[in-house]
C-alpha positions as a printed Julia matrix, in Angstrom:
248×3 Matrix{Float64}:
  28.49  -77.12   32.27
  30.61  -76.37   29.19
  27.42  -75.8    27.15
  26.15  -73.22   29.63
  29.45  -71.38   29.5
  29.43  -71.34   25.7
  25.83  -70.1    25.71
  26.64  -67.31   28.19
  29.61  -66.22   26.09
  27.46  -66.22   22.97
  24.84  -64.02   24.66
  27.57  -61.7    25.89
  28.95  -61.37   22.36
  25.48  -60.58   21.05
  25.01  -57.94   23.72
  28.37  -56.33   22.93
  27.62  -56.38   19.22
  24.22  -54.82   19.87
  25.73  -52.09   22.01
  28.4   -51.39   19.4
  25.73  -51.2    16.67
  23.59  -48.87   18.79
  26.61  -46.68   19.48
  27.43  -46.53   15.77
  23.82  -45.58   14.96
  23.8   -42.88   17.63
  27.13  -41.46   16.49
  25.93  -41.52   12.86
  22.73  -39.72   13.85
  24.64  -37.08   15.83
  27.0   -36.54   12.9
  24.08  -36.3    10.46
  22.36  -33.68   12.63
  25.58  -31.71   12.96
  26.24  -31.9     9.23
  22.68  -30.86    8.36
  22.81  -27.94   10.8
  26.14  -26.82    9.39
  24.81  -27.15    5.84
  21.69  -25.12    6.63
  23.8   -22.34    8.16
  26.01  -22.11    5.1
  24.35  -19.54    2.8
  26.65  -20.52   -0.06
  25.16  -24.02   -0.14
  21.54  -22.82   -0.13
  21.44  -19.3    -1.59
  18.31  -17.55   -2.85
  18.92  -17.71   -6.57
  15.6   -16.4    -7.89
  13.14  -13.72   -6.81
   9.79  -13.86   -8.62
   7.66  -10.69   -8.27
   4.0   -10.74   -9.33
   1.08   -8.31   -9.22
   0.21   -5.25  -11.32
   3.08   -2.79  -10.92
   3.47    0.71  -12.33
   5.47    2.59   -9.72
   6.98   -0.41   -7.87
  10.38   -1.4    -9.25
  11.34   -5.08   -9.04
  14.99   -4.2    -8.53
  14.1    -2.24   -5.37
  12.39   -5.32   -3.92
  15.32   -7.57   -4.83
  17.79   -5.08   -3.39
  15.82   -5.09   -0.13
  16.14   -8.86    0.01
  19.83   -9.03   -0.9
  20.98   -6.22    1.38
  18.87   -6.97    4.47
  18.63  -10.75    4.24
  21.97  -12.34    3.32
  20.96  -15.59    5.04
  20.36  -18.88    3.31
  17.04  -19.95    1.87
  16.28  -21.88    5.06
  17.2   -19.13    7.52
  15.45  -16.21    5.81
  12.91  -14.57    8.13
   9.76  -14.4     5.99
   7.78  -12.3     8.49
  10.49   -9.64    8.75
  10.93   -9.5     4.98
   7.15   -9.17    4.57
   7.1    -6.11    6.86
  10.05   -4.53    5.03
   8.46   -4.94    1.6
   5.14   -3.48    2.78
   7.09   -0.47    4.09
   8.43    0.31    0.58
   6.93    3.26   -1.32
   3.86    2.4    -3.43
   3.37   -1.03   -1.79
  -0.11   -1.34   -0.28
  -0.03   -5.06    0.53
   2.49   -7.84   -0.04
   2.85  -11.59    0.47
   6.14  -13.51    0.69
   6.5   -17.25    0.17
   9.48  -19.55   -0.15
   9.52  -21.95   -3.07
  11.79  -24.98   -2.9
  14.67  -25.22   -3.5
  16.0   -21.66   -3.81
  13.28  -19.18   -4.9
  11.11  -16.52   -3.33
   7.63  -15.6    -4.56
   6.71  -11.96   -3.84
   3.19  -10.76   -4.67
   2.51   -7.05   -4.3
  -0.63   -4.92   -4.46
   0.27   -1.39   -5.53
  -1.11    1.79   -4.06
  -3.4     3.64   -6.47
  -2.96    7.37   -6.05
  -6.43    8.96   -6.0
  -5.52   12.48   -4.85
  -2.78   14.69   -3.48
  -3.25   15.44    0.2
  -2.16   18.72    1.8
   0.39   19.24   -1.0
   3.0    16.78    0.27
   1.27   13.39    0.62
  -0.98   11.1    -1.38
  -4.27    9.34   -0.74
  -4.78    5.83   -2.08
  -7.99    4.32   -3.4
  -9.22    3.68    0.16
  -8.51    7.16    1.49
  -5.39    6.08    3.36
  -2.49    8.52    3.37
   0.89    7.3     2.13
   4.25    8.84    1.32
   5.78    8.47   -2.13
   7.25   10.54   -4.91
   4.39   12.51   -6.45
   3.31   11.03   -9.77
   3.31   12.99  -13.0
  -0.37   12.28  -13.65
  -2.92   15.0   -12.93
  -4.58   14.43   -9.56
  -7.07   16.54   -7.59
  -5.62   18.49   -4.69
  -7.4    17.86   -1.4
  -6.76   19.83    1.78
  -8.09   19.15    5.25
  -7.28   18.56    8.91
  -5.55   15.41   10.04
  -7.86   12.42   10.26
 -10.28   13.71    7.6
  -8.63   11.95    4.67
 -11.41    9.46    3.96
 -14.12   12.08    4.49
 -12.44   14.42    2.03
 -11.92   11.7    -0.6
 -15.47   10.37   -0.33
 -16.85   13.91   -0.55
 -14.7    14.59   -3.61
 -15.96   11.45   -5.33
 -19.63   12.24   -4.62
 -19.29   15.8    -5.86
 -17.24   14.91   -8.93
 -19.93   12.41   -9.94
 -22.44   15.3    -9.98
 -20.09   17.51  -11.97
 -19.42   14.89  -14.65
 -22.65   15.96  -16.39
 -21.24   19.49  -16.8
 -17.78   18.52  -18.1
 -16.34   20.34  -15.07
 -13.91   18.83  -12.63
 -12.6    19.66   -9.17
  -9.04   20.95   -9.15
  -8.9    21.73   -5.44
 -11.06   20.8    -2.49
 -10.74   22.43    0.93
 -12.27   20.92    4.07
 -11.99   23.31    6.99
 -11.49   22.49   10.66
 -15.27   22.92   11.07
 -15.85   20.64    8.05
 -17.04   23.34    5.69
 -16.53   22.53    2.0
 -14.93   24.82   -0.57
 -14.06   23.92   -4.16
 -12.07   25.38   -7.01
 -13.14   24.01  -10.38
 -10.99   23.51  -13.44
 -12.48   26.66  -15.02
 -11.39   28.76  -12.03
 -14.82   29.13  -10.37
 -14.76   28.89   -6.58
 -17.7    27.32   -4.76
 -18.54   27.81   -1.09
 -20.8    24.92   -0.03
 -20.78   25.31    3.73
 -20.99   22.48    6.23
 -24.34   20.79    5.6
 -26.15   19.4     2.55
 -23.12   20.12    0.4
 -24.18   17.59   -2.25
 -27.63   19.18   -2.6
 -26.05   22.62   -2.79
 -23.69   21.46   -5.49
 -26.68   20.07   -7.38
 -28.19   23.57   -7.24
 -25.03   24.88   -8.91
 -25.23   22.18  -11.6
 -28.83   23.18  -12.31
 -28.05   26.89  -12.67
 -24.68   26.59  -14.41
 -26.13   26.56  -17.97
 -27.75   29.94  -17.22
 -24.52   31.36  -15.82
 -22.62   30.39  -18.96
 -24.98   32.51  -21.05
 -24.02   35.67  -19.16
 -21.5    38.05  -20.65
 -19.62   38.04  -17.38
 -17.04   35.71  -15.98
 -17.93   34.0   -12.71
 -15.4    34.41   -9.91
 -17.12   32.62   -7.04
 -20.51   31.29   -6.02
 -21.77   31.15   -2.45
 -24.31   28.35   -2.05
 -24.83   28.61    1.72
 -28.48   29.54    1.35
 -31.66   27.54    1.77
 -32.79   28.74   -1.65
 -30.79   30.59   -4.27
 -27.14   31.53   -4.36
 -24.82   34.55   -4.49
 -22.58   35.04   -7.51
 -19.38   37.05   -7.53
 -18.54   38.27  -11.05
 -15.31   39.47  -12.57
 -15.39   42.66  -14.58
 -12.88   43.74  -17.19
 -10.58   45.18  -14.53
 -10.86   41.96  -12.46
 -12.73   43.79   -9.68
 -15.31   41.55   -8.06
 -19.0    42.32   -8.31
 -21.64   40.4    -6.4
 -25.23   39.76   -7.38
């Protein structure tokens, strides 16, 4: 009988010890979770110490990107919202695309693809290499001036590129291109000549100008404008000494 009592007491002691151990483990786990959560929320213990910017950059300033991060995202490395930061960086001037990645333990990798300004659009905007309009401070480089109705940006840029390719053989370039509401094309070349190409077959009509331009240069008159809206031939407006226009 005494042996059974001793055995029961021993089992009871083991059970108490096991419960105490389990309680200690649970309390330790709760404390560890609380401590880790508190540590993650403390930006001073896990600050972003390094911002690494990559990608070809001419107009994008690294300090502007870093300022965006420091001013809008004061959180710790762990709490920083990568998706929100990605949208903010892509909204910066001259940024076409961007990617944002965290790098353990305290760095950010920012890769940017810069807008390439291909033309000025309606005097106050720019078109990138894909014909998308974007807002940025106008660059100092010489760019063609394109004008047209809203939504015609890609049409105007593609038309400019096709026509400039034809003109490269003449050493002429397009200074200004006008695309009307009815999609009629008008050009002003770098030598001041104005071309009216109309709505259809504008590339073929420009080729007609390229073919006849060597003959026009031999004239003792200065060309003011050329109307190419004819099935065959063209109309030339000349400038005389008093700048009055004459047509032939």
